[in-house]
Amino acid sequence: MEERMASYREVYDGWKADPEGFWMEAAKEVDWIKAPSRALDDSRAPFYEWFADATCNTCHNAVDRHVEAGHGDRVAIIHDSPITGTQQKITYAELQERVARLAGALAAKGVVKGDRVIVYMPMVPEAAIAMLACARIGAIHSVVFGGFAAHELAVRIDDCTPKAVIAASCGIEPNRVVPYKPLLDAAIEQAREKPEFCVVLQREQAPATLIAGRDHDWHAFQDGAEPAPCVEVGGADPLYILYTSGTTGQPKGVVRPTGGHMVALLWTMRNIYGVGPGDTYWAASDVGWVVGHSYIVYAPLLMGCTTIVFEGKPIGTPDAGTFWRVIQEHGVKAFFTAPTAFRAIKREDSAGEFVKKYAMPSLEALYFAGERCDPDTLNWAAEKLGVPVIDHWWQTETGYAIAANPRGLELMPVKAGSPTVAMPGYDVQILDEGGHPMGPGKLGAIAVKLPLPPGTLPTLWNADDRYRKSYLEAFPGYYETGDAGMIDDDGYLYIMARTDDVINVAGHRLSTGAMEEVLAGHPDVAEAAVIGVHDDLKGQMPLGFVCLNNGCSRSHDEIAKECAKRMRDELGPVAAYRTTVVVDRLPKTRSGKILRKTMVQIADGQDVKMPATIEDPAVLDEIRSALGSIGRGT
Ligand code: COA
Ligand code: AMP
């Protein structure tokens, strides 16, 4: 007789009644070296650790164990690169060989357990190989997204002090080749902490000049290297650090613990994504983001799936049918991307003509995350693809979904605009300003009762105090997500806005504080404010306001151009920063705080709620007229 699947409610309540038992059961999916005797260690609360008395190795679980189980011939990674017109398939056996060799070469150069290694690479399989090679020898990788400029890379080098950097000579964007090596050289030049050596994957589109004594060619570096075995690491040891935007120019180094990460990701693959060994899973994101870490590299490989490393864009490589081509050609079962990618496709092909050209019988569901999913996009995707479209909500800090529709367990009714319900491990509450839980339908700060579940951040890299201040102080006993929203009568969550200065541009999380620091560095700028304004394609776009130094009579157009260039040079093209408005004054409260929310309301043409604390309401008229001059605010 077929066993009845447990419902979401049963599983969630089961977790709540016995979290320890729930996670110990989930931990059975992992191949431990020394099995955990218990799940949670709260002896250092609020710095919680999971599976701390166990030992294991992530690379063993993601690669070697599948080969040992006889699945060496299964394809582990498909590199599908419409931007270069190439494809490559790597089996689990080949992956093991390539990862072990790179790991061996790194170890021979003195990289040991606990050392940091920065990976600065585009969407090539070598990026995943570099990550896994670090995991194999217990080194902590930190991947930096290719769209960040040299300064951002330098900040990360100084923060995590890597022994080595593994880079590619270039990335490829639809309109240009992006040479990474000059950015890497400039970053190392700027950084106080210099890595001992660099390994560079030469790509034919822009081979790099190597610096003798410091830089090594990817192939020559590994030539003849002794393959390295997987080393034993502690269950709570860091697997990686991933930097994400906070409220200032200093990014936060989110630490990912080894054991809990494997346990949690494996649970999500079965219960949220409904996939198992041998299935093809595709997350169209980038290895530089958390989605890429969790669902391009680790989760699919841990589960023994085939994962796709896609080097292309939803449109223009070569057309709005690329996604459907990849799904058809590789038999993708679960597909994950950001809503902005679908908005781009919908804009080019609203009738879905390209969808009709491909047969996608393998596709069972589409998953969206990274930004708020507008109902139009969700409905369009559901209608055109004819599969459930699942919005789920998570953050770099958590590494996997806080709220989702657990399709692998039970497909719950989809409500457009809601990422559905809290996942086991997460006791999500809506809190008022005093930290009191609010009833259904009430808008407040979204917080998660401590402890956070396995795999989530235990702290920030070398910054315990900042971890406490950023996440734990506002609401004692809770983790503050930085998002605001509500829960309805059915327990469905709605994510409405950020409560801090983080904005979301094309699914990329960016800090307006960091942008303001860049603008403030312009010699003619006395004061600056950056806000995120609505954009039909990217969700939000940054918009800058600057007040000039007294006596500055330079052309405003010229200054605006210089501001955009500065942002590109210092933060990177990913900031997508284009527009700067010169104003005489910024609207402020009597205590001097800039009224950014009010500026957003004006720019987006919303009803403006006049803040009671405003110093001079007349400034809002000046802002209104400045925005009118660039066609916004009506
Ligand atoms: N290396 C170098 N530059 C990069 C880059 C990378 N890895 N990724 C993006 N950029 C550049 C782009 O070329 C663009 O430069 P430009 O100003 O010269 O045109 C700039 O950064 C902004 O990029 P983006 O915001 O991605 O916009 P776009 O216009 O190139 O593409 C979309 C728009 C919607 C097609 C694109 O954003 C997309 O596919 N988004 C998917 C979202 C996603 O994967 N999110 C990850 C979290 S799930
Ligand atoms: P990141 O850390 O880059 O993954 O960004 C996390 C932030 O993106 C969250 O805190 C939200 O503000 C936003 N976000 C991610 N997924 C969703 C979603 N499904 N719905 C609404 N906002 C989301």
XYZ file of C-alpha atoms and ligand atoms in Angstrom:
705
model
C 0.000 0.000 0.000
C 1.330 3.459 -0.893
C 2.309 5.531 2.109
C 0.237 8.682 2.540
C 2.297 11.868 2.209
C 2.287 14.018 5.319
C 0.635 17.384 4.819
C 2.422 20.674 5.235
C 0.529 21.369 8.442
C 1.475 18.001 9.948
C 5.128 18.484 9.086
C 5.249 22.085 10.322
C 3.505 21.201 13.577
C 5.779 18.182 13.961
C 8.819 20.424 13.689
C 7.372 22.896 16.186
C 6.630 20.153 18.696
C 10.102 18.638 18.427
C 12.667 20.724 16.493
C 15.549 18.580 17.698
C 13.901 15.368 16.504
C 12.892 16.978 13.199
C 16.437 18.069 12.328
C 18.065 14.856 13.563
C 15.765 12.950 11.231
C 16.600 15.292 8.321
C 20.310 14.870 9.144
C 20.099 11.206 8.082
C 20.364 12.343 4.433
C 23.936 13.472 5.055
C 26.948 11.181 4.910
C 28.690 12.216 8.153
C 32.214 11.238 9.124
C 31.178 11.400 12.761
C 27.405 11.511 13.143
C 25.879 14.238 15.328
C 24.723 13.243 18.789
C 22.399 16.246 18.859
C 21.193 18.962 16.511
C 21.215 22.299 18.364
C 23.997 23.643 20.531
C 22.748 26.777 22.278
C 25.569 27.031 24.800
C 26.853 30.206 23.102
C 23.423 31.748 22.438
C 22.619 34.003 20.660
C 25.348 32.474 18.489
C 23.568 29.202 17.805
C 25.345 26.222 16.307
C 23.890 23.130 14.650
C 25.485 19.692 14.395
C 28.512 21.092 16.195
C 29.733 17.747 17.530
C 29.556 16.063 14.124
C 32.256 16.000 11.462
C 31.780 15.845 7.718
C 32.851 17.249 4.362
C 30.531 19.048 1.955
C 32.520 18.112 -1.153
C 32.339 14.438 -0.213
C 28.551 14.718 0.044
C 28.190 16.730 -3.162
C 30.569 14.727 -5.321
C 32.441 11.680 -4.028
C 29.573 9.842 -2.415
C 27.639 9.791 -5.690
C 30.650 8.320 -7.497
C 31.141 5.765 -4.720
C 27.457 4.814 -5.042
C 28.023 3.962 -8.714
C 26.718 7.157 -10.305
C 30.028 8.403 -11.698
C 28.622 8.456 -15.238
C 25.711 10.682 -14.312
C 26.020 14.265 -15.566
C 26.678 16.572 -12.632
C 27.063 19.905 -14.428
C 25.865 21.111 -17.801
C 27.498 24.352 -18.853
C 25.109 25.915 -21.350
C 26.569 29.136 -22.657
C 24.564 30.791 -25.436
C 26.732 33.854 -25.005
C 29.821 31.955 -26.252
C 27.903 29.379 -28.283
C 29.378 26.467 -26.324
C 28.144 23.574 -24.182
C 29.946 21.179 -21.902
C 28.820 18.240 -19.785
C 30.745 17.091 -16.727
C 29.950 13.760 -15.112
C 30.223 13.182 -11.372
C 33.379 11.100 -11.949
C 34.979 13.892 -13.992
C 33.895 16.444 -11.448
C 35.536 14.429 -8.679
C 38.755 14.215 -10.648
C 38.836 17.931 -11.506
C 37.898 19.095 -8.020
C 40.397 16.782 -6.313
C 43.204 17.959 -8.599
C 42.538 21.661 -8.003
C 42.200 20.967 -4.287
C 45.522 19.141 -4.382
C 47.224 22.055 -6.128
C 45.816 24.519 -3.598
C 46.946 22.303 -0.724
C 50.415 22.026 -2.269
C 50.586 25.841 -2.238
C 49.862 25.797 1.488
C 46.095 26.396 1.578
C 44.804 24.632 4.673
C 41.557 24.179 6.587
C 40.155 27.543 7.705
C 42.079 29.619 5.126
C 39.956 31.909 2.992
C 39.953 31.839 -0.818
C 38.142 34.430 -2.931
C 36.518 33.228 -6.145
C 35.902 35.943 -8.762
C 34.471 34.165 -11.771
C 31.572 34.331 -14.211
C 29.148 31.513 -14.987
C 31.668 28.854 -15.967
C 31.846 25.361 -14.438
C 35.291 26.209 -13.076
C 33.554 28.507 -10.583
C 31.728 25.516 -9.068
C 34.918 23.452 -9.255
C 36.800 26.171 -7.350
C 34.113 26.315 -4.654
C 34.059 22.540 -4.258
C 37.882 22.339 -4.209
C 37.919 24.766 -1.288
C 35.248 22.760 0.514
C 37.275 19.607 -0.090
C 40.266 20.889 1.866
C 38.235 22.828 4.425
C 39.176 26.235 3.008
C 36.439 28.868 3.274
C 35.481 30.320 -0.088
C 34.060 33.732 -0.689
C 32.624 34.238 -4.152
C 32.447 37.824 -5.401
C 29.906 38.635 -8.117
C 31.505 39.665 -11.417
C 29.385 42.788 -11.753
C 31.137 44.408 -8.782
C 33.981 46.849 -9.396
C 37.541 46.690 -8.069
C 36.787 48.707 -4.946
C 34.057 46.280 -3.842
C 36.427 43.378 -4.415
C 39.121 45.175 -2.387
C 36.720 45.697 0.525
C 35.995 41.965 0.565
C 39.688 41.062 0.309
C 40.435 43.247 3.319
C 37.574 41.797 5.318
C 38.219 38.089 4.813
C 42.003 38.254 4.140
C 42.173 35.430 1.582
C 45.323 33.419 1.086
C 44.469 33.063 -2.599
C 42.143 34.427 -5.267
C 40.797 32.198 -8.017
C 39.595 34.277 -10.961
C 38.728 34.121 -14.627
C 40.347 36.486 -17.106
C 36.948 37.817 -18.158
C 33.206 37.597 -18.032
C 30.978 38.093 -21.052
C 27.970 40.388 -21.126
C 25.708 40.658 -24.198
C 27.150 43.998 -25.255
C 30.769 43.567 -24.163
C 33.548 41.425 -22.767
C 34.303 42.378 -19.153
C 37.998 41.847 -18.387
C 38.106 40.703 -14.753
C 41.886 40.570 -14.401
C 42.467 44.364 -14.470
C 39.729 44.657 -11.822
C 41.454 41.993 -9.731
C 44.844 43.698 -10.110
C 43.353 47.053 -9.102
C 41.582 45.471 -6.127
C 44.768 43.853 -4.855
C 46.564 47.161 -5.353
C 43.908 48.947 -3.255
C 43.628 46.266 -0.568
C 45.682 46.445 2.616
C 45.730 42.652 2.884
C 47.393 41.055 -0.124
C 46.616 37.455 -1.124
C 49.706 35.259 -1.509
C 48.781 34.053 -4.986
C 46.141 34.071 -7.718
C 44.970 31.352 -10.085
C 43.558 32.656 -13.367
C 41.350 30.792 -15.819
C 42.307 32.201 -19.210
C 39.324 32.672 -21.522
C 39.913 33.232 -25.219
C 37.669 36.316 -25.309
C 40.186 38.289 -23.194
C 43.274 36.432 -22.000
C 44.980 38.232 -19.138
C 48.566 39.210 -18.493
C 49.805 37.235 -15.521
C 52.046 38.792 -12.883
C 55.123 36.613 -12.485
C 55.516 35.140 -9.029
C 51.938 35.917 -7.999
C 49.613 34.697 -10.755
C 49.293 31.166 -12.044
C 47.525 29.903 -15.107
C 44.585 27.653 -14.088
C 45.863 24.655 -16.084
C 49.580 24.997 -15.377
C 48.796 25.449 -11.683
C 47.180 22.027 -11.479
C 49.386 20.173 -13.904
C 50.665 17.052 -12.161
C 49.052 17.978 -8.848
C 48.335 15.116 -6.473
C 44.521 14.776 -6.044
C 43.543 15.817 -2.516
C 41.216 13.745 -0.336
C 38.260 15.306 1.507
C 39.333 16.589 4.911
C 37.257 16.198 8.053
C 35.687 19.481 9.189
C 33.474 20.284 12.148
C 29.727 20.410 11.587
C 29.637 24.070 12.626
C 32.820 25.117 10.781
C 32.277 27.711 8.057
C 31.879 26.433 4.507
C 31.807 29.881 2.949
C 31.431 33.598 3.494
C 29.123 35.501 1.169
C 29.036 39.270 1.339
C 25.713 41.017 1.066
C 24.536 44.600 1.190
C 23.760 46.214 4.496
C 22.996 49.804 5.355
C 26.557 51.060 4.917
C 29.294 50.745 2.318
C 30.825 47.911 4.347
C 29.104 44.712 3.178
C 28.115 42.048 5.672
C 30.054 38.772 5.555
C 27.366 36.142 5.984
C 28.920 32.938 7.363
C 27.505 29.607 6.180
C 28.054 26.653 8.525
C 28.936 23.280 7.005
C 26.656 20.631 8.511
C 23.398 22.513 8.915
C 23.717 23.816 5.362
C 23.753 20.291 3.942
C 20.894 19.100 6.131
C 18.674 22.048 5.299
C 19.394 22.149 1.560
C 18.696 18.439 1.170
C 15.400 18.890 2.995
C 14.402 21.718 0.647
C 15.238 19.761 -2.503
C 12.764 17.036 -1.671
C 10.086 19.036 0.095
C 10.067 22.409 -1.638
C 11.357 21.570 -5.111
C 10.137 17.968 -5.331
C 13.341 16.665 -6.927
C 15.560 13.680 -6.232
C 18.760 12.058 -7.520
C 19.122 12.095 -11.303
C 16.637 14.927 -11.867
C 17.742 18.016 -13.781
C 17.480 21.166 -11.731
C 18.127 24.660 -13.038
C 18.544 27.927 -11.193
C 19.129 30.755 -13.680
C 20.998 33.037 -11.358
C 24.713 33.653 -10.810
C 27.230 31.905 -8.571
C 27.960 35.327 -7.072
C 24.579 35.396 -5.314
C 23.156 33.174 -2.615
C 20.734 31.573 -5.076
C 23.763 30.481 -7.063
C 25.549 29.091 -4.016
C 22.560 27.148 -2.782
C 20.761 26.130 -5.956
C 23.281 26.170 -8.788
C 26.066 24.498 -6.851
C 25.381 22.912 -3.490
C 21.793 21.676 -3.232
C 21.541 20.013 -6.664
C 24.923 18.331 -6.279
C 24.233 17.235 -2.708
C 21.051 15.620 -4.001
C 22.834 13.960 -6.941
C 20.925 15.988 -9.529
C 22.205 17.398 -12.794
C 22.626 21.150 -12.414
C 22.842 23.729 -15.176
C 25.418 26.499 -15.162
C 23.831 28.912 -17.623
C 25.936 31.698 -19.073
C 23.431 33.925 -20.779
C 20.490 36.245 -20.210
C 16.743 35.704 -20.432
C 16.619 37.871 -23.555
C 19.132 38.687 -26.258
C 21.178 35.475 -26.007
C 19.960 35.087 -28.667
C 16.264 35.711 -27.998
C 13.385 35.494 -25.525
C 13.129 31.734 -26.126
C 16.487 30.824 -24.549
C 14.996 29.662 -21.250
C 12.520 27.376 -23.006
C 15.276 25.975 -25.230
C 17.388 25.071 -22.186
C 14.426 23.484 -20.384
C 13.557 21.390 -23.444
C 17.095 20.427 -24.369
C 18.202 19.322 -20.921
C 14.896 18.030 -19.542
C 14.697 20.483 -16.660
C 12.258 19.381 -13.962
C 12.384 22.346 -11.576
C 13.331 25.825 -12.745
C 14.205 28.764 -10.506
C 14.801 32.393 -11.446
C 13.972 35.967 -10.474
C 10.683 37.594 -11.564
C 12.662 40.354 -13.317
C 13.902 37.785 -15.833
C 10.294 36.923 -16.719
C 9.354 40.587 -16.920
C 12.143 40.989 -19.480
C 10.818 38.028 -21.495
C 7.210 39.179 -21.213
C 8.175 42.613 -22.490
C 9.713 41.064 -25.646
C 7.213 38.271 -26.155
C 4.015 39.053 -24.319
C 1.993 36.671 -26.515
C 4.371 33.837 -25.617
C 5.220 33.006 -29.243
C 8.608 31.650 -28.236
C 7.071 29.429 -25.563
C 5.018 27.702 -28.256
C 8.149 26.745 -30.191
C 9.389 24.425 -27.466
C 8.000 21.310 -25.806
C 8.699 21.206 -22.093
C 7.105 18.014 -20.774
C 9.828 17.602 -18.137
C 9.015 20.885 -16.411
C 6.986 20.421 -13.238
C 7.225 23.819 -11.580
C 8.720 27.284 -11.785
C 10.142 28.999 -8.696
C 10.604 32.721 -8.207
C 12.637 34.515 -5.544
C 15.013 37.392 -5.013
C 12.442 40.171 -5.113
C 8.742 40.712 -4.722
C 6.837 38.807 -7.371
C 4.127 40.963 -8.894
C 0.884 39.074 -9.614
C 0.975 40.034 -13.331
C 4.282 38.269 -13.839
C 3.198 35.249 -11.812
C -0.057 34.903 -13.722
C 1.622 35.360 -17.097
C 4.187 32.668 -16.310
C 1.540 30.258 -15.022
C -0.632 30.754 -18.081
C 2.159 30.454 -20.628
C 4.001 27.520 -19.043
C 1.018 25.661 -17.607
C 2.866 24.608 -14.440
C 2.562 25.789 -10.829
C 4.468 29.021 -10.291
C 5.858 29.222 -6.791
C 7.065 32.415 -5.209
C 9.317 31.828 -2.237
C 10.994 34.258 0.099
C 14.488 34.097 1.483
C 17.689 36.001 2.071
C 21.438 35.587 1.797
C 21.430 35.255 5.574
C 19.197 32.187 5.602
C 20.516 30.465 2.462
C 17.145 28.864 1.667
C 13.464 29.640 1.837
C 11.888 31.062 4.974
C 8.482 30.908 3.304
C 7.534 28.766 0.345
C 4.917 26.516 -1.146
C 6.234 23.070 -0.192
C 5.275 21.389 -3.454
C 7.267 18.245 -2.681
C 5.096 17.739 0.398
C 1.838 19.312 -0.621
C 1.055 21.923 -3.247
C -0.921 24.543 -1.371
C -3.272 26.898 -3.237
C -1.206 29.660 -4.837
C -2.167 33.188 -3.816
C -0.562 35.716 -6.169
C 1.469 38.208 -4.167
C 2.287 35.769 -1.361
C 5.295 33.434 -1.056
C 2.871 31.131 0.819
C 3.708 29.780 4.265
C 6.553 29.542 6.780
C 8.801 26.529 6.332
C 9.641 24.183 9.216
C 12.446 25.776 11.219
C 10.970 29.240 10.910
C 8.547 30.659 13.450
C 7.688 33.829 11.549
C 5.986 36.669 13.388
C 4.795 40.131 12.442
C 5.865 42.555 15.145
C 4.849 46.093 15.997
C 7.420 48.740 16.898
C 7.468 47.543 20.500
C 8.219 43.965 19.407
C 4.725 42.619 20.138
C 3.244 40.013 17.772
C 0.395 41.444 15.682
C -2.750 39.709 14.522
C -3.589 38.580 10.981
C -3.816 41.246 8.298
C -1.703 43.770 10.211
C 1.394 45.263 8.611
C 4.586 45.159 10.680
C 8.215 44.095 10.809
C 8.813 40.479 9.860
C 10.887 38.642 12.450
C 11.802 35.022 13.100
C 11.873 33.569 16.567
C 15.356 32.427 17.638
C 17.066 30.111 17.127
C 17.158 30.248 13.351
C 17.229 26.761 11.792
C 20.302 24.821 10.577
C 22.300 26.319 7.703
C 21.392 29.922 8.461
C 24.044 32.417 9.501
C 25.445 31.858 12.994
C 27.133 35.277 12.843
C 28.908 37.696 10.474
C 32.533 37.079 9.572
C 34.723 38.606 12.287
C 31.848 40.822 13.348
C 29.847 39.315 16.211
C 28.837 42.764 17.444
C 27.598 43.853 14.071
C 25.622 40.604 13.837
C 23.923 41.362 17.131
C 23.252 44.999 16.260
C 22.014 44.299 12.744
C 19.713 41.406 13.469
C 19.071 40.751 17.145
C 18.777 44.028 19.011
C 15.599 45.509 17.572
C 13.405 42.662 18.817
C 14.903 40.646 21.690
C 14.448 36.930 21.127
C 13.945 37.372 17.396
C 15.965 37.655 14.194
C 14.974 40.841 12.362
C 14.637 40.104 8.646
C 14.680 43.727 7.469
C 11.463 43.082 5.554
C 8.001 44.357 6.417
C 4.763 42.579 5.654
C 1.802 40.710 7.045
C 0.268 37.283 7.539
C -3.326 36.617 6.452
C -5.993 34.494 8.131
C -4.759 31.359 6.341
C -1.191 31.870 7.566
C 0.035 33.109 4.160
C 2.843 35.626 4.346
C 3.059 38.829 2.277
C 6.399 40.618 1.862
C 5.747 44.282 1.194
C 8.927 46.349 1.617
C 12.319 46.622 3.253
C 12.544 48.447 6.545
C 16.142 49.529 5.932
C 18.175 51.192 3.191
C 18.466 48.101 1.043
C 16.952 48.198 -2.442
C 16.367 45.437 -4.939
C 17.379 46.085 -8.546
C 16.734 43.240 -11.013
C 16.791 40.744 -8.131
C 20.121 42.150 -6.948
C 20.315 43.387 -3.373
C 22.038 46.773 -3.178
C 22.724 49.296 -0.454
C 21.640 52.898 -0.958
C 24.006 53.746 1.907
C 26.933 52.421 -0.124
C 25.754 54.489 -3.114
C 25.477 57.616 -0.985
C 29.069 57.126 0.121
C 30.156 57.021 -3.519
C 28.230 60.223 -4.364
C 29.544 61.975 -1.272
C 33.061 61.275 -2.580
C 32.440 63.536 -5.610
C 34.436 66.742 -5.012
C 31.481 69.027 -5.842
C 28.917 67.158 -3.753
C 28.115 68.459 -0.277
C 25.370 65.986 0.565
C 23.656 63.070 -1.153
C 20.662 60.780 -0.793
C 19.854 57.693 -2.862
C 16.419 56.098 -2.991
C 14.972 53.107 -4.803
C 12.159 54.078 -7.159
C 9.717 51.803 -8.949
C 10.826 50.348 -12.271
C 8.592 48.185 -14.436
C 11.420 45.859 -15.492
C 13.883 45.764 -12.618
C 11.439 46.255 -9.756
C 13.434 49.155 -8.395
C 16.071 51.493 -9.774
C 18.396 53.732 -7.763
C 17.886 57.478 -8.030
C 20.335 59.947 -6.535
C 19.835 63.452 -5.178
C 22.857 65.661 -4.623
C 23.330 69.108 -3.094
C 26.405 70.883 -4.427
C 29.052 72.732 -2.488
C 28.465 76.483 -2.086
C 29.817 78.362 -5.053
C 29.863 75.383 -7.411
C 28.621 76.636 -10.758
C 29.405 73.622 -12.933
C 26.839 72.173 -15.295
C 24.399 69.871 -13.519
C 24.386 67.501 -16.486
C 28.103 67.095 -16.279
C 27.993 66.415 -12.565
C 25.218 63.864 -13.050
C 27.320 62.069 -15.691
C 30.306 62.027 -13.363
C 28.176 60.593 -10.563
C 26.996 57.739 -12.805
C 30.567 57.009 -13.876
C 31.792 57.034 -10.278
C 29.110 54.554 -9.308
C 30.052 52.235 -12.150
C 33.766 52.520 -11.384
C 33.491 52.144 -7.620
C 30.454 49.938 -7.032
C 30.136 48.304 -10.427
C 27.743 48.105 -13.381
C 25.364 45.946 -11.349
C 24.295 49.057 -9.407
C 22.512 50.112 -12.637
C 22.877 53.678 -11.445
C 22.008 56.237 -14.104
C 20.103 59.229 -12.761
C 21.214 62.027 -10.465
C 19.097 65.070 -9.681
C 20.745 68.229 -8.369
C 18.684 69.962 -5.661
C 19.323 72.857 -3.273
C 18.201 71.038 -0.163
C 17.156 67.563 0.962
C 13.939 67.109 2.958
C 14.817 66.378 6.583
C 13.280 65.938 9.976
C 13.977 68.512 12.667
C 16.628 66.153 14.032
C 18.363 66.073 10.633
C 17.273 62.670 9.272
C 16.739 62.604 5.514
C 13.132 61.721 4.643
C 13.906 59.061 2.050
C 10.517 57.327 2.309
C 8.725 60.569 1.525
C 10.990 61.101 -1.474
C 10.116 57.606 -2.725
C 6.401 58.388 -2.355
C 6.808 61.522 -4.469
C 8.951 59.792 -7.109
C 6.511 56.901 -7.431
C 3.494 59.199 -7.640
C 1.974 57.820 -4.432
C -0.019 59.777 -1.877
C 2.475 61.664 0.224
C 1.995 61.443 3.954
C 3.451 64.656 5.319
C 5.795 63.573 8.145
C 4.919 65.367 11.377
C 8.603 65.868 12.120
C 9.498 67.559 8.806
C 11.717 70.601 9.235
C 10.514 72.587 6.216
C 7.599 71.267 4.120
C 8.546 73.642 1.276
C 11.528 71.413 0.450
C 9.094 68.756 -0.746
C 7.869 71.127 -3.470
C 11.442 71.576 -4.627
C 11.895 67.784 -4.748
C 8.590 67.442 -6.618
C 9.659 69.929 -9.253
C 13.133 68.349 -9.620
C 11.507 64.950 -10.123
C 9.007 66.452 -12.563
C 11.946 67.629 -14.674
C 13.010 63.978 -15.182
C 9.461 62.816 -15.818
C 8.803 61.255 -12.421
C 6.344 61.881 -9.673
C 3.102 62.236 -11.547
N 29.673 40.845 -14.790
C 29.805 42.107 -15.277
N 28.776 42.950 -15.492
C 27.553 42.496 -15.190
C 27.331 41.214 -14.663
C 28.462 40.376 -14.467
N 28.335 39.149 -13.975
N 26.002 41.063 -14.463
C 25.414 42.190 -14.842
N 26.348 43.061 -15.288
C 26.135 44.389 -15.843
C 25.206 44.340 -17.026
O 25.923 44.110 -18.227
C 24.626 45.746 -17.033
O 25.603 46.596 -17.599
P 25.213 47.848 -18.537
O 24.820 48.902 -17.567
O 26.470 48.152 -19.256
O 24.108 47.413 -19.428
C 24.543 46.077 -15.557
O 25.461 45.185 -14.891
C 23.181 45.913 -14.954
O 22.814 44.535 -15.085
P 21.328 43.988 -14.873
O 20.690 44.754 -13.770
O 21.383 42.526 -14.754
O 20.555 44.464 -16.153
P 20.561 44.035 -17.655
O 19.922 45.185 -18.343
O 21.874 43.567 -18.134
O 19.571 42.763 -17.703
C 17.738 41.433 -16.908
C 18.240 42.820 -17.216
C 16.352 41.487 -16.282
C 17.680 40.620 -18.185
C 18.725 40.798 -15.933
O 18.814 41.603 -14.806
C 18.467 39.408 -15.462
O 18.569 38.432 -16.146
N 18.144 39.270 -14.223
C 17.959 38.001 -13.591
C 18.041 38.255 -12.139
C 18.930 37.341 -11.408
O 19.550 36.459 -11.924
N 19.010 37.630 -10.122
C 19.847 36.916 -9.190
C 19.154 36.641 -7.904
S 17.979 35.312 -8.063
P 19.161 38.505 -1.010
O 19.841 38.477 0.306
O 19.993 39.132 -2.088
O 18.624 37.154 -1.394
O 17.915 39.463 -0.846
C 16.982 39.193 0.144
C 15.879 40.190 0.082
O 15.241 40.148 -1.199
C 14.779 39.897 1.067
O 15.062 40.371 2.359
C 13.593 40.594 0.417
O 13.636 41.977 0.646
C 13.832 40.326 -1.046
N 13.152 39.097 -1.469
C 13.707 37.905 -1.717
N 12.771 37.016 -2.116
C 11.591 37.658 -2.087
C 10.233 37.284 -2.372
N 9.920 36.066 -2.793
N 9.287 38.223 -2.213
C 9.579 39.476 -1.792
N 10.835 39.880 -1.526
C 11.834 39.000 -1.668
